[in-house]
Amino acid sequence: MSGPRLAVLDYGIGNLRSAQKALEHVGADAVLTDDPTVAERADAVVLPGVGAFGACMKALRTHGLEPVVHDAVASGRPFLGICVGMQMLFDSSDEDPDDAGLGVIPGRVAWIPPGVKRPHMQWNQVHPTRSDEPMFTGMSPTPWMYFVHSLHGVPLDPAHVAATCDYGGTLNAAFRRSNVFATQFHPEKSAADGLALLANFVRLVAGESA
């Protein structure tokens, strides 16, 4: 592959390879790795995740990858969190309150309010909150993405919300803090719109690494 080098962090939970394959499809040289040296040398780092918050945090720490996340974020390189990988970037989660998160995005992950079916498992339109977000460049004003979740991120600073969706009310669906972008939805499972978002990430990385 001739595209930018992306390290997709492998901490042994879920089908993390699907994110790697989708990134390869849109032109990245994406490698699934638990090697801190590989992540350190990559142009960008991706943290996917499926399952329970606490189990994912324990697995990340067991694999020695928590410092890798913090180092990647501090380096200023583009960083992408997906689904539970996004949730892990927060301080804590109501799902497993005894397990601390990574604290990259100040705030907590809260249960979807009552009155709707949990999990939210369907296609839904995403509403970007700002016109200058590069991850949504060239896409429709309300792209369709695929969700599977029962909680959503609630940052202390509302300016960190990059997109919302409507599911029994407004839920936060994507986040931006400096070089970090994170999605509650699964872009790797979201057909054309999801691939377009990942392609935007790869182009952003290529620009950063050029």
Short mmCIF file of N, CA and C in Angstrom, two decimals, residues 133-195:
data_model
loop_
_atom_site.label_atom_id
_atom_site.label_comp_id
_atom_site.label_asym_id
_atom_site.label_seq_id
_atom_site.Cartn_x
_atom_site.Cartn_y
_atom_site.Cartn_z
N GLU A 133 -16.14 20.97 9.66
CA GLU A 133 -15.58 19.69 10.09
C GLU A 133 -15.10 18.91 8.86
N PRO A 134 -13.78 18.67 8.72
CA PRO A 134 -13.27 18.04 7.51
C PRO A 134 -13.71 16.60 7.32
N MET A 135 -14.11 15.94 8.39
CA MET A 135 -14.53 14.54 8.26
C MET A 135 -15.83 14.39 7.47
N PHE A 136 -16.62 15.47 7.37
CA PHE A 136 -17.87 15.41 6.62
C PHE A 136 -17.78 16.12 5.27
N THR A 137 -16.59 16.47 4.84
CA THR A 137 -16.40 17.17 3.57
C THR A 137 -16.92 16.34 2.40
N GLY A 138 -17.67 17.01 1.51
CA GLY A 138 -18.15 16.35 0.30
C GLY A 138 -19.31 15.40 0.49
N MET A 139 -19.86 15.33 1.70
CA MET A 139 -20.98 14.43 1.99
C MET A 139 -22.29 15.21 1.98
N SER A 140 -23.40 14.48 1.99
CA SER A 140 -24.70 15.13 2.06
C SER A 140 -24.84 15.83 3.41
N PRO A 141 -25.76 16.80 3.52
CA PRO A 141 -25.91 17.51 4.79
C PRO A 141 -26.27 16.61 5.96
N THR A 142 -26.94 15.49 5.68
CA THR A 142 -27.33 14.55 6.74
C THR A 142 -27.03 13.13 6.28
N PRO A 143 -25.78 12.71 6.33
CA PRO A 143 -25.42 11.37 5.85
C PRO A 143 -26.03 10.28 6.72
N TRP A 144 -26.22 9.10 6.12
CA TRP A 144 -26.77 7.94 6.82
C TRP A 144 -25.63 7.09 7.37
N MET A 145 -25.71 6.75 8.66
CA MET A 145 -24.71 5.92 9.30
C MET A 145 -25.39 4.80 10.10
N TYR A 146 -24.63 3.75 10.38
CA TYR A 146 -25.19 2.59 11.08
C TYR A 146 -24.76 2.62 12.54
N PHE A 147 -25.74 2.49 13.43
CA PHE A 147 -25.52 2.56 14.87
C PHE A 147 -25.85 1.23 15.55
N VAL A 148 -25.04 0.88 16.55
CA VAL A 148 -25.37 -0.20 17.49
C VAL A 148 -24.85 0.25 18.86
N HIS A 149 -25.74 0.80 19.69
CA HIS A 149 -25.27 1.29 20.99
C HIS A 149 -26.45 1.52 21.93
N SER A 150 -26.13 1.51 23.22
CA SER A 150 -27.13 1.81 24.25
C SER A 150 -26.76 3.04 25.07
N LEU A 151 -25.58 3.60 24.82
CA LEU A 151 -25.11 4.78 25.53
C LEU A 151 -24.57 5.79 24.53
N HIS A 152 -24.42 7.02 24.96
CA HIS A 152 -23.82 8.04 24.09
C HIS A 152 -22.97 8.98 24.92
N GLY A 153 -22.00 9.60 24.27
CA GLY A 153 -21.08 10.48 24.97
C GLY A 153 -21.70 11.82 25.29
N VAL A 154 -21.43 12.31 26.50
CA VAL A 154 -21.91 13.62 26.94
C VAL A 154 -20.69 14.42 27.42
N PRO A 155 -20.07 15.20 26.54
CA PRO A 155 -18.87 15.94 26.94
C PRO A 155 -19.21 17.12 27.85
N LEU A 156 -18.26 17.48 28.68
CA LEU A 156 -18.45 18.65 29.54
C LEU A 156 -18.55 19.92 28.71
N ASP A 157 -17.83 19.96 27.60
CA ASP A 157 -17.87 21.10 26.70
C ASP A 157 -18.71 20.75 25.48
N PRO A 158 -19.91 21.33 25.33
CA PRO A 158 -20.76 21.01 24.19
C PRO A 158 -20.09 21.27 22.84
N ALA A 159 -19.06 22.13 22.82
CA ALA A 159 -18.37 22.41 21.56
C ALA A 159 -17.64 21.20 21.02
N HIS A 160 -17.45 20.18 21.85
CA HIS A 160 -16.77 18.96 21.40
C HIS A 160 -17.71 18.04 20.61
N VAL A 161 -19.01 18.33 20.59
CA VAL A 161 -19.96 17.54 19.80
C VAL A 161 -19.83 17.95 18.33
N ALA A 162 -19.50 16.99 17.48
CA ALA A 162 -19.32 17.26 16.04
C ALA A 162 -20.55 16.88 15.23
N ALA A 163 -21.41 16.03 15.78
CA ALA A 163 -22.63 15.61 15.07
C ALA A 163 -23.59 14.98 16.06
N THR A 164 -24.86 15.06 15.72
CA THR A 164 -25.91 14.45 16.53
C THR A 164 -26.78 13.56 15.64
N CYS A 165 -27.66 12.79 16.28
CA CYS A 165 -28.70 12.07 15.57
C CYS A 165 -29.97 12.14 16.40
N ASP A 166 -31.10 11.80 15.80
CA ASP A 166 -32.38 11.84 16.49
C ASP A 166 -32.84 10.42 16.79
N TYR A 167 -32.95 10.09 18.07
CA TYR A 167 -33.47 8.78 18.47
C TYR A 167 -34.20 8.97 19.79
N GLY A 168 -35.48 9.29 19.70
CA GLY A 168 -36.25 9.62 20.89
C GLY A 168 -35.78 10.92 21.52
N GLY A 169 -35.17 11.76 20.75
CA GLY A 169 -34.53 12.99 21.21
C GLY A 169 -33.16 13.09 20.58
N THR A 170 -32.43 14.10 20.94
CA THR A 170 -31.10 14.33 20.35
C THR A 170 -30.05 13.54 21.10
N LEU A 171 -29.31 12.71 20.35
CA LEU A 171 -28.17 11.98 20.89
C LEU A 171 -26.90 12.50 20.23
N ASN A 172 -25.82 12.50 20.97
CA ASN A 172 -24.53 12.89 20.41
C ASN A 172 -23.94 11.72 19.63
N ALA A 173 -23.52 11.98 18.39
CA ALA A 173 -23.11 10.90 17.50
C ALA A 173 -21.65 10.96 17.07
N ALA A 174 -21.02 12.13 17.18
CA ALA A 174 -19.61 12.25 16.82
C ALA A 174 -19.01 13.42 17.59
N PHE A 175 -17.69 13.38 17.73
CA PHE A 175 -17.00 14.34 18.59
C PHE A 175 -15.69 14.78 17.95
N ARG A 176 -15.33 16.01 18.24
CA ARG A 176 -14.05 16.55 17.78
C ARG A 176 -13.40 17.30 18.94
N ARG A 177 -12.16 16.91 19.24
CA ARG A 177 -11.33 17.69 20.18
C ARG A 177 -9.93 17.75 19.60
N SER A 178 -9.58 18.88 19.03
CA SER A 178 -8.27 19.08 18.42
C SER A 178 -8.02 18.02 17.35
N ASN A 179 -6.98 17.21 17.49
CA ASN A 179 -6.65 16.20 16.48
C ASN A 179 -7.44 14.92 16.62
N VAL A 180 -8.35 14.86 17.58
CA VAL A 180 -9.14 13.65 17.85
C VAL A 180 -10.54 13.79 17.26
N PHE A 181 -10.95 12.81 16.46
CA PHE A 181 -12.32 12.70 15.97
C PHE A 181 -12.84 11.33 16.38
N ALA A 182 -14.07 11.26 16.82
CA ALA A 182 -14.61 9.99 17.31
C ALA A 182 -16.08 9.88 16.96
N THR A 183 -16.51 8.66 16.61
CA THR A 183 -17.89 8.42 16.19
C THR A 183 -18.54 7.34 17.03
N GLN A 184 -19.80 7.56 17.40
CA GLN A 184 -20.58 6.51 18.03
C GLN A 184 -21.01 5.48 16.99
N PHE A 185 -21.30 5.93 15.78
CA PHE A 185 -21.70 5.01 14.70
C PHE A 185 -20.49 4.26 14.15
N HIS A 186 -20.78 3.26 13.33
CA HIS A 186 -19.74 2.43 12.71
C HIS A 186 -19.54 2.86 11.26
N PRO A 187 -18.58 3.70 10.95
CA PRO A 187 -18.38 4.07 9.54
C PRO A 187 -18.01 2.88 8.67
N GLU A 188 -17.31 1.90 9.25
CA GLU A 188 -16.90 0.73 8.47
C GLU A 188 -18.08 -0.16 8.09
N LYS A 189 -19.24 0.07 8.69
CA LYS A 189 -20.45 -0.70 8.39
C LYS A 189 -21.53 0.17 7.75
N SER A 190 -21.15 1.39 7.34
CA SER A 190 -22.14 2.38 6.90
C SER A 190 -22.10 2.65 5.40
N ALA A 191 -21.73 1.63 4.63
CA ALA A 191 -21.80 1.70 3.16
C ALA A 191 -21.11 2.97 2.64
N ALA A 192 -21.71 3.61 1.62
CA ALA A 192 -21.04 4.70 0.91
C ALA A 192 -20.71 5.89 1.82
N ASP A 193 -21.66 6.28 2.69
CA ASP A 193 -21.41 7.43 3.55
C ASP A 193 -20.29 7.13 4.54
N GLY A 194 -20.28 5.94 5.09
CA GLY A 194 -19.23 5.57 6.04
C GLY A 194 -17.86 5.53 5.38
N LEU A 195 -17.80 4.96 4.18
CA LEU A 195 -16.53 4.92 3.47
C LEU A 195 -16.06 6.32 3.09
#
